[in-house]
mmCIF file of C-alpha atoms in Angstrom:
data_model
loop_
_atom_site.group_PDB
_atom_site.id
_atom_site.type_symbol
_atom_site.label_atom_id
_atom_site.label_comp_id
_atom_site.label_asym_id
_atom_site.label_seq_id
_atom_site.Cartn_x
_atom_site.Cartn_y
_atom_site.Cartn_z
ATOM 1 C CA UNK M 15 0.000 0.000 0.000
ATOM 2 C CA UNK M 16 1.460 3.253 -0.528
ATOM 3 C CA UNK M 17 1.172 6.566 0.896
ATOM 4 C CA UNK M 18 1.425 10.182 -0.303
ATOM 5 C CA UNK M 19 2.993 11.864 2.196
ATOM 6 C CA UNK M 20 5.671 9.787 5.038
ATOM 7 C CA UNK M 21 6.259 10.963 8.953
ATOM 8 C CA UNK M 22 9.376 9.752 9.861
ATOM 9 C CA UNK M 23 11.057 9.330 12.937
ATOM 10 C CA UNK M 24 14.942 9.174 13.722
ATOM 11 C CA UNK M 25 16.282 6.518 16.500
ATOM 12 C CA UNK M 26 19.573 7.393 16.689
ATOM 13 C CA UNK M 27 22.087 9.822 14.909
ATOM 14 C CA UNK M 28 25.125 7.808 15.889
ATOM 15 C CA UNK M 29 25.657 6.649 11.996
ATOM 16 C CA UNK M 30 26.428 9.818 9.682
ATOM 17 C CA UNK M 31 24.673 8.364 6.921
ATOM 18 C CA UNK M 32 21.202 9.737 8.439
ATOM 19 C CA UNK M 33 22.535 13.131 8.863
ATOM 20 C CA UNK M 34 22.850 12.362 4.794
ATOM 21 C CA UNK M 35 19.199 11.203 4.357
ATOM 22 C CA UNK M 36 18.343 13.891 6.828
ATOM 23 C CA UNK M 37 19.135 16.518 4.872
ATOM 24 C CA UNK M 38 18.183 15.609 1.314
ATOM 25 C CA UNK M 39 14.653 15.203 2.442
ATOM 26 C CA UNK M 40 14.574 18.231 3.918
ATOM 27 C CA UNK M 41 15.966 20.060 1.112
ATOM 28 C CA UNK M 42 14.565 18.264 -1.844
ATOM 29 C CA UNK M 43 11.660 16.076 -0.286
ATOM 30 C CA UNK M 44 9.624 18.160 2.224
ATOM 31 C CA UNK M 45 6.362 17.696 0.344
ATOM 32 C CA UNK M 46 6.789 13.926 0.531
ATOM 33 C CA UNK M 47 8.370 13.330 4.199
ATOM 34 C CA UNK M 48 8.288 15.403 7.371
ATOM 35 C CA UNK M 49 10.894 14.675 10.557
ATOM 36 C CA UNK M 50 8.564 14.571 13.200
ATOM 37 C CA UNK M 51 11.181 13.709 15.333
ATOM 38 C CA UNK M 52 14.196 11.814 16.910
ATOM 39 C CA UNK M 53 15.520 10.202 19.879
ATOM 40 C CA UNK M 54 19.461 9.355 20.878
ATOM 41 C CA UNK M 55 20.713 8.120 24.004
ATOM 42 C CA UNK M 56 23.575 10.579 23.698
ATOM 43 C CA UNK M 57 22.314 13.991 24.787
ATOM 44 C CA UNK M 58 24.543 15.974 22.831
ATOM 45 C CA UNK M 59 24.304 14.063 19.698
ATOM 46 C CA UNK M 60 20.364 14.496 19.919
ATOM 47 C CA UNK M 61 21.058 18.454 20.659
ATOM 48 C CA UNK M 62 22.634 18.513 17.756
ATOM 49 C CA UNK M 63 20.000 16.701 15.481
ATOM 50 C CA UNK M 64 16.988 18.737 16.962
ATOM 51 C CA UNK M 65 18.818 22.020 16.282
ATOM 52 C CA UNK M 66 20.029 21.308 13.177
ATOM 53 C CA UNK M 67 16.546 19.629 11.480
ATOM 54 C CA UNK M 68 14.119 21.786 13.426
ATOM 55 C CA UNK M 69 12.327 18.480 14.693
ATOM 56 C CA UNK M 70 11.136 17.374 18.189
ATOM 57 C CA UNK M 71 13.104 15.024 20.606
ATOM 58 C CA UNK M 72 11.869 12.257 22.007
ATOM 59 C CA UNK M 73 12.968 11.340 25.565
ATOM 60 C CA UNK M 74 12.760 7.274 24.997
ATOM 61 C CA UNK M 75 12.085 5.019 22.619
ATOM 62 C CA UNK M 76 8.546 4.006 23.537
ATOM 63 C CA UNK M 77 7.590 7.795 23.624
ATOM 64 C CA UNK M 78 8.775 8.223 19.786
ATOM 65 C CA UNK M 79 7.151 4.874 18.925
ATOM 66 C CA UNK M 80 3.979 5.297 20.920
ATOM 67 C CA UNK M 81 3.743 8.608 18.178
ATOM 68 C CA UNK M 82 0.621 7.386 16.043
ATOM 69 C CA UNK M 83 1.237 10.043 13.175
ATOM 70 C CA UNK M 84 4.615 8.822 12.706
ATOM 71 C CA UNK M 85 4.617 5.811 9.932
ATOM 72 C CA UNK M 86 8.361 5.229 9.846
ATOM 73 C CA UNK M 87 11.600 5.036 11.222
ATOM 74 C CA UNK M 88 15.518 5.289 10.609
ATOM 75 C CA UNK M 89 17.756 3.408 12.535
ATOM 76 C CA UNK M 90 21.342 5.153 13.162
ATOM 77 C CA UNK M 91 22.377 4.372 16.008
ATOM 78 C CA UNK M 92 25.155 2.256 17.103
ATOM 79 C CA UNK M 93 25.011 -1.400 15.991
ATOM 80 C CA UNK M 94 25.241 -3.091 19.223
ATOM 81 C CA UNK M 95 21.625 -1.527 19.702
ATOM 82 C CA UNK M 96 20.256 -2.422 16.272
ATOM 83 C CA UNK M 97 18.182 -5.637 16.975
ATOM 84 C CA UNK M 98 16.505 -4.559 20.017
ATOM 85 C CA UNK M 99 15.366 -1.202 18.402
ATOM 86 C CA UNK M 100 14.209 -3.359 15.437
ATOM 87 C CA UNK M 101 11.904 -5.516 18.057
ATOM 88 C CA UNK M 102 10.671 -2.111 19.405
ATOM 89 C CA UNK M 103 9.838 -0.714 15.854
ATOM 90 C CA UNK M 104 8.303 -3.540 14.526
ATOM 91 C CA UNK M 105 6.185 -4.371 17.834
ATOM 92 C CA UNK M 106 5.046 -0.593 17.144
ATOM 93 C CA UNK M 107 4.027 -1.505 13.593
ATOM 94 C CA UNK M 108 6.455 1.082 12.416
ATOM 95 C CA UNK M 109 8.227 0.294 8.907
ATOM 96 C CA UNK M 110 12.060 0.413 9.411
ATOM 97 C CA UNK M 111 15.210 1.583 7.582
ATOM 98 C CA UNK M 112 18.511 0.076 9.339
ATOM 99 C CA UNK M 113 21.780 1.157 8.552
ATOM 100 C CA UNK M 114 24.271 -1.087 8.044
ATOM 101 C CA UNK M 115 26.049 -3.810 9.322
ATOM 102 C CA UNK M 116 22.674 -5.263 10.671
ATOM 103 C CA UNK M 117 24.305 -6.410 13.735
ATOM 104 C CA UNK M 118 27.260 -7.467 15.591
ATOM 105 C CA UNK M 119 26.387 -11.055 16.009
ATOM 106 C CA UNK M 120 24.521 -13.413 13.667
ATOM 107 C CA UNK M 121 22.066 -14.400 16.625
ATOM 108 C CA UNK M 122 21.324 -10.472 16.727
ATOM 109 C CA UNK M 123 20.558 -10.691 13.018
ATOM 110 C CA UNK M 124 18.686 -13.694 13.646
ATOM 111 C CA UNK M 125 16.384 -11.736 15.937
ATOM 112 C CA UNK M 126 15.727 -9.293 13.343
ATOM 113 C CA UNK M 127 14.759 -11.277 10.678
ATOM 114 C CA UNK M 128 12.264 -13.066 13.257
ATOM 115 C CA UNK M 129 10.984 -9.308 14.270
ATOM 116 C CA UNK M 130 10.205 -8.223 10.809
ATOM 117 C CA UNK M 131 8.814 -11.155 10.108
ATOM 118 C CA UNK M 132 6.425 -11.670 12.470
ATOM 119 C CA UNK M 133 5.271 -8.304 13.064
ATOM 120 C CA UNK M 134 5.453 -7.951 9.102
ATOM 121 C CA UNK M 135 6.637 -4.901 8.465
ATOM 122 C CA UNK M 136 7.618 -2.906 5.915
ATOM 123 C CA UNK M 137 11.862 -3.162 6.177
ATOM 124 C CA UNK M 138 15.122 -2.591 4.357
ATOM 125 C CA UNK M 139 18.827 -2.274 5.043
ATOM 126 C CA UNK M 140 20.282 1.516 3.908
ATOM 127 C CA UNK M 141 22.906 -0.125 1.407
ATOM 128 C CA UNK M 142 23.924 3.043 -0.750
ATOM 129 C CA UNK M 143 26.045 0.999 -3.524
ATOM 130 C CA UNK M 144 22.617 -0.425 -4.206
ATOM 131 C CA UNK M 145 21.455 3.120 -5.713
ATOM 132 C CA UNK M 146 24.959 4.511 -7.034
ATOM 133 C CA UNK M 147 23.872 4.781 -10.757
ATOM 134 C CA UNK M 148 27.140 3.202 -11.879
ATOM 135 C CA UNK M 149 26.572 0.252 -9.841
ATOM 136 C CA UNK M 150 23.321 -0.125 -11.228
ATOM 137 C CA UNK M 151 24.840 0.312 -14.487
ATOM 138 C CA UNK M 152 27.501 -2.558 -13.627
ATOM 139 C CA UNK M 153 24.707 -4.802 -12.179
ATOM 140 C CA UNK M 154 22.610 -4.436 -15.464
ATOM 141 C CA UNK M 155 25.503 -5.136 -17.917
ATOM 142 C CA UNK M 156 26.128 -8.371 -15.688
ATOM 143 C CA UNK M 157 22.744 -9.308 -15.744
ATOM 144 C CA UNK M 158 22.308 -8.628 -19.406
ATOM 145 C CA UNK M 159 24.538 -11.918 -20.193
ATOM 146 C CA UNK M 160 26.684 -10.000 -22.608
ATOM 147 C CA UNK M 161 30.159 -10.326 -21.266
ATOM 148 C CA UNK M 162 28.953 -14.069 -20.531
ATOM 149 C CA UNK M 163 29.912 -16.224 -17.101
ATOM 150 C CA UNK M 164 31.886 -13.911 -14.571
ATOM 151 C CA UNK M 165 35.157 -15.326 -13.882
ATOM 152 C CA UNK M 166 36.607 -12.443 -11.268
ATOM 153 C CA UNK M 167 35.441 -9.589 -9.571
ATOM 154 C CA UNK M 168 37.543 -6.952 -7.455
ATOM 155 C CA UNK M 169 36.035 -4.324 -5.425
ATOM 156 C CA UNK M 170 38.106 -2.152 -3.582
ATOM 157 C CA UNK M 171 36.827 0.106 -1.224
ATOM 158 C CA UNK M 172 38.480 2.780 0.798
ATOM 159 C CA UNK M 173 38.544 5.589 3.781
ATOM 160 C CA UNK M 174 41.065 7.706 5.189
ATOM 161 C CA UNK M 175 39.669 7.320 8.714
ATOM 162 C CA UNK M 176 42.695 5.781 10.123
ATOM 163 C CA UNK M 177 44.871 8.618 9.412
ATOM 164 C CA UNK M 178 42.024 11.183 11.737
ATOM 165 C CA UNK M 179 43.856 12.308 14.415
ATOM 166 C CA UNK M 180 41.286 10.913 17.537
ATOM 167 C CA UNK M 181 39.576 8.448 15.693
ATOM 168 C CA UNK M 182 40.334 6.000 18.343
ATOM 169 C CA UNK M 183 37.662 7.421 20.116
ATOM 170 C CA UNK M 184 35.046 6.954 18.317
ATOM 171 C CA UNK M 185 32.147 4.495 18.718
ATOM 172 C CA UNK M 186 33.212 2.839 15.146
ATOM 173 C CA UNK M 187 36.095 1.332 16.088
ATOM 174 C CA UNK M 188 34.879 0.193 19.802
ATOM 175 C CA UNK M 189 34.257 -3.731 19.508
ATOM 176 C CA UNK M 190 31.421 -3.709 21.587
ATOM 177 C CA UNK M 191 29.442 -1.023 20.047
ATOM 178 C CA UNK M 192 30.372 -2.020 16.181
ATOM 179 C CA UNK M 193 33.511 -5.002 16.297
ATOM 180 C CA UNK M 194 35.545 -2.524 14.025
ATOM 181 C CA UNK M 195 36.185 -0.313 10.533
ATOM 182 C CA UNK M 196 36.062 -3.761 8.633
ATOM 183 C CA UNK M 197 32.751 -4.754 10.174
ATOM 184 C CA UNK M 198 31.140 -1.223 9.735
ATOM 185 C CA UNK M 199 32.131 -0.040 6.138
ATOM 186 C CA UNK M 200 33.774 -3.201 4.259
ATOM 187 C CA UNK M 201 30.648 -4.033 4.548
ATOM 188 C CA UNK M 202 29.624 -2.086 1.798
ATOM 189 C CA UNK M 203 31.646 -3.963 -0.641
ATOM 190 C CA UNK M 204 30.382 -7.384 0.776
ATOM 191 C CA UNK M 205 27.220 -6.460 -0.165
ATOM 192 C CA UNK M 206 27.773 -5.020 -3.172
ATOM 193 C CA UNK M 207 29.606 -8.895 -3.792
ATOM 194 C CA UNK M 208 26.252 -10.001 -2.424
ATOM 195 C CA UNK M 209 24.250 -7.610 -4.343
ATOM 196 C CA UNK M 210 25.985 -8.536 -8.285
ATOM 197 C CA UNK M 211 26.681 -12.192 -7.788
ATOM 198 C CA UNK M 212 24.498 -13.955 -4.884
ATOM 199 C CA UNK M 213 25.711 -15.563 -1.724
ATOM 200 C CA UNK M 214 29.452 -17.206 -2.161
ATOM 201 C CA UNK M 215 30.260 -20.528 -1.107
ATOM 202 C CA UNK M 216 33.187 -19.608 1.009
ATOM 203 C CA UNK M 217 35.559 -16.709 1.910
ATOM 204 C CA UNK M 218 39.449 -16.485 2.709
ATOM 205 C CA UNK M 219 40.987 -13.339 4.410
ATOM 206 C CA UNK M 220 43.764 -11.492 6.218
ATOM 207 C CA UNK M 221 42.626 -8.790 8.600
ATOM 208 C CA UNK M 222 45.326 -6.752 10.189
ATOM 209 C CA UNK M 223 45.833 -3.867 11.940
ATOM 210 C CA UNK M 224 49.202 -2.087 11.030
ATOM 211 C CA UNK M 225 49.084 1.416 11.363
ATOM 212 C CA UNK M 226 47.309 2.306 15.042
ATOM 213 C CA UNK M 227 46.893 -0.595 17.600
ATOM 214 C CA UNK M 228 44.189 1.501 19.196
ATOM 215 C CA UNK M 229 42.607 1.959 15.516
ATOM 216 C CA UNK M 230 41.462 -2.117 15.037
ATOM 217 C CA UNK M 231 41.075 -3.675 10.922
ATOM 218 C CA UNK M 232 42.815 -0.800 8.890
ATOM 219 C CA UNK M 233 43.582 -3.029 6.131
ATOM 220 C CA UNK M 234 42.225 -6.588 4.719
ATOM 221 C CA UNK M 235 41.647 -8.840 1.371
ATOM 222 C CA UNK M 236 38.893 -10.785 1.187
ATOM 223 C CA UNK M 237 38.324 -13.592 -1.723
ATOM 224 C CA UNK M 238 34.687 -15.684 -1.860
ATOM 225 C CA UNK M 239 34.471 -18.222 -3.794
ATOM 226 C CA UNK M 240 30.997 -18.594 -5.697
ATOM 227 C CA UNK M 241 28.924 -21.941 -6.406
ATOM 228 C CA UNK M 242 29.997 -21.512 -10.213
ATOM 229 C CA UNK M 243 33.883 -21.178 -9.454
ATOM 230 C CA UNK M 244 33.746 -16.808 -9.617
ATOM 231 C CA UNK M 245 36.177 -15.258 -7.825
ATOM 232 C CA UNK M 246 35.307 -12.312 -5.742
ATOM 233 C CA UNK M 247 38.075 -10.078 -3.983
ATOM 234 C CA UNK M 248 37.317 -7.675 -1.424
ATOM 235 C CA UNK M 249 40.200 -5.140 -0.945
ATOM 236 C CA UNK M 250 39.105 -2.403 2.100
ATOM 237 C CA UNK M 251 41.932 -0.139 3.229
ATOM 238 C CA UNK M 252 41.331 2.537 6.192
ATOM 239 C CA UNK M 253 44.342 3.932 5.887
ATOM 240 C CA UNK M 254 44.084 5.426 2.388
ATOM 241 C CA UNK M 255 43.717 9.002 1.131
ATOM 242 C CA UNK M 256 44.105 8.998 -2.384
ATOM 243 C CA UNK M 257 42.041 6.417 -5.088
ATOM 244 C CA UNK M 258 41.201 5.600 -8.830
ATOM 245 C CA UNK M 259 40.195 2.126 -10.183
ATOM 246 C CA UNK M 260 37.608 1.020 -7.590
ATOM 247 C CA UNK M 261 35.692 -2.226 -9.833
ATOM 248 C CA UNK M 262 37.127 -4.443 -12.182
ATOM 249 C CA UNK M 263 34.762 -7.491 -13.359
ATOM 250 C CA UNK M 264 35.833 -10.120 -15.769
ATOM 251 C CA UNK M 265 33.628 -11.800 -18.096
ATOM 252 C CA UNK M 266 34.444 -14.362 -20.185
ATOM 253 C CA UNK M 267 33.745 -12.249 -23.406
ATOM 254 C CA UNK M 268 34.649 -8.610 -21.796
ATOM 255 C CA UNK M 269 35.668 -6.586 -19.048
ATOM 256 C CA UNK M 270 33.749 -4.008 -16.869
ATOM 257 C CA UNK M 271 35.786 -1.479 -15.084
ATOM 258 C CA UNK M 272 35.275 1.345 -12.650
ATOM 259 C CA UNK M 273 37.020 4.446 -11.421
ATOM 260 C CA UNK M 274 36.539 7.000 -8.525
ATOM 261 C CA UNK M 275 33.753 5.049 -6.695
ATOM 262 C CA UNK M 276 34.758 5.475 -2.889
ATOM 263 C CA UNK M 277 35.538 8.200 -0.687
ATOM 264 C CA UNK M 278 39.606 8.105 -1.384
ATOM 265 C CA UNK M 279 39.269 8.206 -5.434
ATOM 266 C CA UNK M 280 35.644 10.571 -5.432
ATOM 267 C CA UNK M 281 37.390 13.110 -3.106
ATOM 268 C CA UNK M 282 40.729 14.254 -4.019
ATOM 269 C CA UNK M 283 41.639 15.544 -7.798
ATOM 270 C CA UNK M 284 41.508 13.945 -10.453
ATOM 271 C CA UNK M 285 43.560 13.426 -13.234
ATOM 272 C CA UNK M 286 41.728 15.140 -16.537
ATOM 273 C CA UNK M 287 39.948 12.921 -18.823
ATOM 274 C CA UNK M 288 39.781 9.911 -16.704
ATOM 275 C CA UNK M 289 36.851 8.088 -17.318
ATOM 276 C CA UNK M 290 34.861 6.743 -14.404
ATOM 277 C CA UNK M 291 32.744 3.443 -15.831
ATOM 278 C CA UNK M 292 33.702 1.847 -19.268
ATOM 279 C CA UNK M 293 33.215 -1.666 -20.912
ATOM 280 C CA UNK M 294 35.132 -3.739 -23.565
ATOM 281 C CA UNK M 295 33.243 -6.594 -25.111
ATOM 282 C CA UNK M 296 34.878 -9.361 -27.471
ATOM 283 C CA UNK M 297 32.643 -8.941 -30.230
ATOM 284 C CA UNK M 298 33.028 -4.480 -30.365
ATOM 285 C CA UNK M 299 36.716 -4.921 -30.220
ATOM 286 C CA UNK M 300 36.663 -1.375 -28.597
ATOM 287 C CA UNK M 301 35.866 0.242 -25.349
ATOM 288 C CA UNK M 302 32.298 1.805 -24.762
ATOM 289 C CA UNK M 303 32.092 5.123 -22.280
ATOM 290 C CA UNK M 304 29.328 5.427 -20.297
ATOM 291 C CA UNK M 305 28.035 8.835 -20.092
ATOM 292 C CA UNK M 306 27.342 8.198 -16.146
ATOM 293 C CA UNK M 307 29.606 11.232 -14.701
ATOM 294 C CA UNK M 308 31.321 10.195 -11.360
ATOM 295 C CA UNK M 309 30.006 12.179 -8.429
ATOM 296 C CA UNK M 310 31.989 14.993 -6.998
ATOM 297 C CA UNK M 311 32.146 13.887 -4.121
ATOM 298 C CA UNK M 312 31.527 10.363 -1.939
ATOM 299 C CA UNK M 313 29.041 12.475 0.540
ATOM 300 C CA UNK M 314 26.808 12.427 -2.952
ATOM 301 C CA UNK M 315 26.650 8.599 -3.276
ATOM 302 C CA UNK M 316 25.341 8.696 0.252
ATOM 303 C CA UNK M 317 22.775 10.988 -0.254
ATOM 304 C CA UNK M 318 21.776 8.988 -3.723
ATOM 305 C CA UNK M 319 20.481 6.832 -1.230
ATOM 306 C CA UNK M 320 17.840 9.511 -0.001
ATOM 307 C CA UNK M 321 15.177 9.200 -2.773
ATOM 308 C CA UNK M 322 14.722 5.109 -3.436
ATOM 309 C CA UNK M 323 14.540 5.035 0.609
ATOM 310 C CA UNK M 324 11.645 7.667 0.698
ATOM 311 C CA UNK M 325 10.450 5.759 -2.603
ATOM 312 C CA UNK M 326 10.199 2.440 -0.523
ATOM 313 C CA UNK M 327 8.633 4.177 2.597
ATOM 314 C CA UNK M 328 5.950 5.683 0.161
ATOM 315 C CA UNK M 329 5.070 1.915 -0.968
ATOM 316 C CA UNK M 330 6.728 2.971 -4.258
ATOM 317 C CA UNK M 331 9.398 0.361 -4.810
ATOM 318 C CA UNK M 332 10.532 -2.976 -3.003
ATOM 319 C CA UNK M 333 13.155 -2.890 -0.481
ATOM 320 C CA UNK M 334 16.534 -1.681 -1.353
ATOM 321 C CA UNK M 335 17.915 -4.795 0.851
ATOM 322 C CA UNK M 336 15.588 -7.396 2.413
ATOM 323 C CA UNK M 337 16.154 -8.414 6.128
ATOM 324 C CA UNK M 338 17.397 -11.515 5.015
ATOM 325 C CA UNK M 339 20.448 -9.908 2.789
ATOM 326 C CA UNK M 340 21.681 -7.943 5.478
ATOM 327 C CA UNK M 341 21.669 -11.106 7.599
ATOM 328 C CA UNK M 342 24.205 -12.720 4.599
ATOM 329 C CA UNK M 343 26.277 -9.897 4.364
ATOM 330 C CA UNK M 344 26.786 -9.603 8.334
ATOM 331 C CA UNK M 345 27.273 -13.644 7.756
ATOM 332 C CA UNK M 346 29.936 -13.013 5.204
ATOM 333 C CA UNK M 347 31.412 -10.560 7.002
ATOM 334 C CA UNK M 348 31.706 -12.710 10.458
ATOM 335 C CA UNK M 349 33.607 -15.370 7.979
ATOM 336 C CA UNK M 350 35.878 -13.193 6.898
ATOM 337 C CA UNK M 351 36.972 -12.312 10.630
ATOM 338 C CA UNK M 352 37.327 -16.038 11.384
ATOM 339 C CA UNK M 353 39.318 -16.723 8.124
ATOM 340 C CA UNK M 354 41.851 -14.284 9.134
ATOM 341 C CA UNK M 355 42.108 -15.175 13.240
ATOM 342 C CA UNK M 356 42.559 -19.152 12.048
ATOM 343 C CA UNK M 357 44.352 -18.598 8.966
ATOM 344 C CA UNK M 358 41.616 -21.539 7.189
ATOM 345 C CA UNK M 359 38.825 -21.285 4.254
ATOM 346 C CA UNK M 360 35.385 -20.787 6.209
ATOM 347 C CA UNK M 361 32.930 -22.138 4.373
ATOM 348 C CA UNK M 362 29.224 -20.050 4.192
ATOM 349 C CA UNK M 363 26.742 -22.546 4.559
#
């Protein structure tokens, strides 16, 4: 069923992205969705929101929830709290936008899918690759069956968080609020894996952390295996400030590749003329340029994410990520941490 017009509320403002969503609906959306309000266990954070978004705070949960005029809500806060403000929301009848990773734990994703479920309501995890047009673009030539079976994928994707004098303090990087940097935004990439090819089969990975002890995961590879014998490599780097090729994907009649598509490559200069998405099939003998521009900047692929969220809200479009795919990207994700502590294959059942 869909609606003309969404009231939203905000639990938690820990996760920048929402400060991102915030903001575009404001600014481009306000006949379709209106902030009625938000709540945040941290005082100052929720300040912050209410001052800058004009919106009413919301002492507790239950009192946001118990709003009847409010149809949705965003969930930003720190992961260790997503499932039980899922369990809240959906008890409330509220549909839900999480932000990403779902959880810290699989039995915490668990508990989420069973929420949604039972309660059925309207849910979807905030994956912004999802909505990048050149991702689509790259999902649709796969899907097309023009370049033929995929043999190899490599995504790498990058931020320069490592190198932010105080980052050790914040809540990204505390294991019991959000495990680490690897957890929270290699994520991304997983699901993009997750997103263009299906679930894998089984994962292999080295994790480190070589720059700041007090700064956990600033660098890893990931490679999954898929059911057809694809290769898919993760490569996620926190300690990088500069960026170009971000995709490749091999075909076995052409090659897909991608430039400036993260936060180190979309951010600093670039060198003139380079071309951000372009395809070479067997049978052109020559290289196709899309005429998708890169964004100037990564805060714009976040905010892409703004409208198709709204859209699914409204009743408009399916979820941009179903309960259950954020449960196999957190799954793939949890692999990938055991592959690299026992130096073994984990296999994704």
């Amino acid at each position: 069923m869909s609606i003309a017009h969404c009231n939203l509320g905000i639990l938690g403002f820990a996760h920048g992205h929402v400060n991102a969503y915030c903001s575009r609906w404001q600014q481009q959306f306000a006949e379709d969705v209106n902030l009625v309000g938000g709540w945040d266990h941290d005082a100052d954070r929720l300040r912050e929101a209410v001052a800058t978004y004009r919106i009413n705070a919301f002492s507790s949960v239950h009192d946001l929830l118990n709003r009847a005029d409010i149809d949705a809500v965003v969930i930003g806060s720190e992961t260790s709290l997503h499932a039980d403000l899922v369990e809240q929301a959906a008890r409330a009848g509220k549909s839900i936008v999480l932000q990403k990773p779902m959880a810290l734990t699989l039995a915490e994703a668990d508990r989420i899918v069973a929420a949604v479920n039972e309660s059925d309501v309207r849910f979807t995890m905030a994956w912004q690759m999802r909505a990048d047009p050149q991702n689509l673009k790259m999902k649709e030539l796969v899907d097309s069956g023009a370049f033929g079976q995929i043999l190899m994928v490599r995504r790498r994707h990058g931020l320069a968080t490592h190198t932010w004098s105080g980052f050790e303090n914040s809540w990204h990087v505390k294991p019991e609020l959000n495990r680490g940097m690897w957890a929270d935004d290699a994520a991304h990439a997983f699901d993009f894996i997750l997103w263009l090819l299906g679930k894998p089969t089984s994962v292999i990975a080295e994790i480190d952390t070589l720059l700041n002890p007090n700064v956990p995961d600033d660098n890893g590879i990931a490679v999954f295996r898929f059911e057809d014998g694809c290769m898919a490599e993760v490569m996620s780097s926190f300690t990088c400030i500069a960026g170009e090729n971000t995709t490749e994907i091999v075909g076995e009649r052409g090659v897909i590749i991608q430039n400036f598509g993260d936060a180190p490559s979309a951010n600093v200069p670039r060198v003139a003329g380079g071309v951000a998405l372009k395809w070479f099939l067997q049978d052109e003998g020559a290289w196709q340029i899309s005429k998708l521009e890169a964004p100037p900047a990564h805060g714009s692929r976040i905010a892409f994410l703004a409208q198709p969220l709204l859209d699914f809200l409204k009743g408009k479009r399916n979820p941009v990520a179903t309960a259950d795919e954020g449960r196999t990207a957190l799954q793939m994700i949890l692999a990938s941490y055991e592959s690299a502590a026992t130096g073994r294959r984990i296999e994704i059942s």
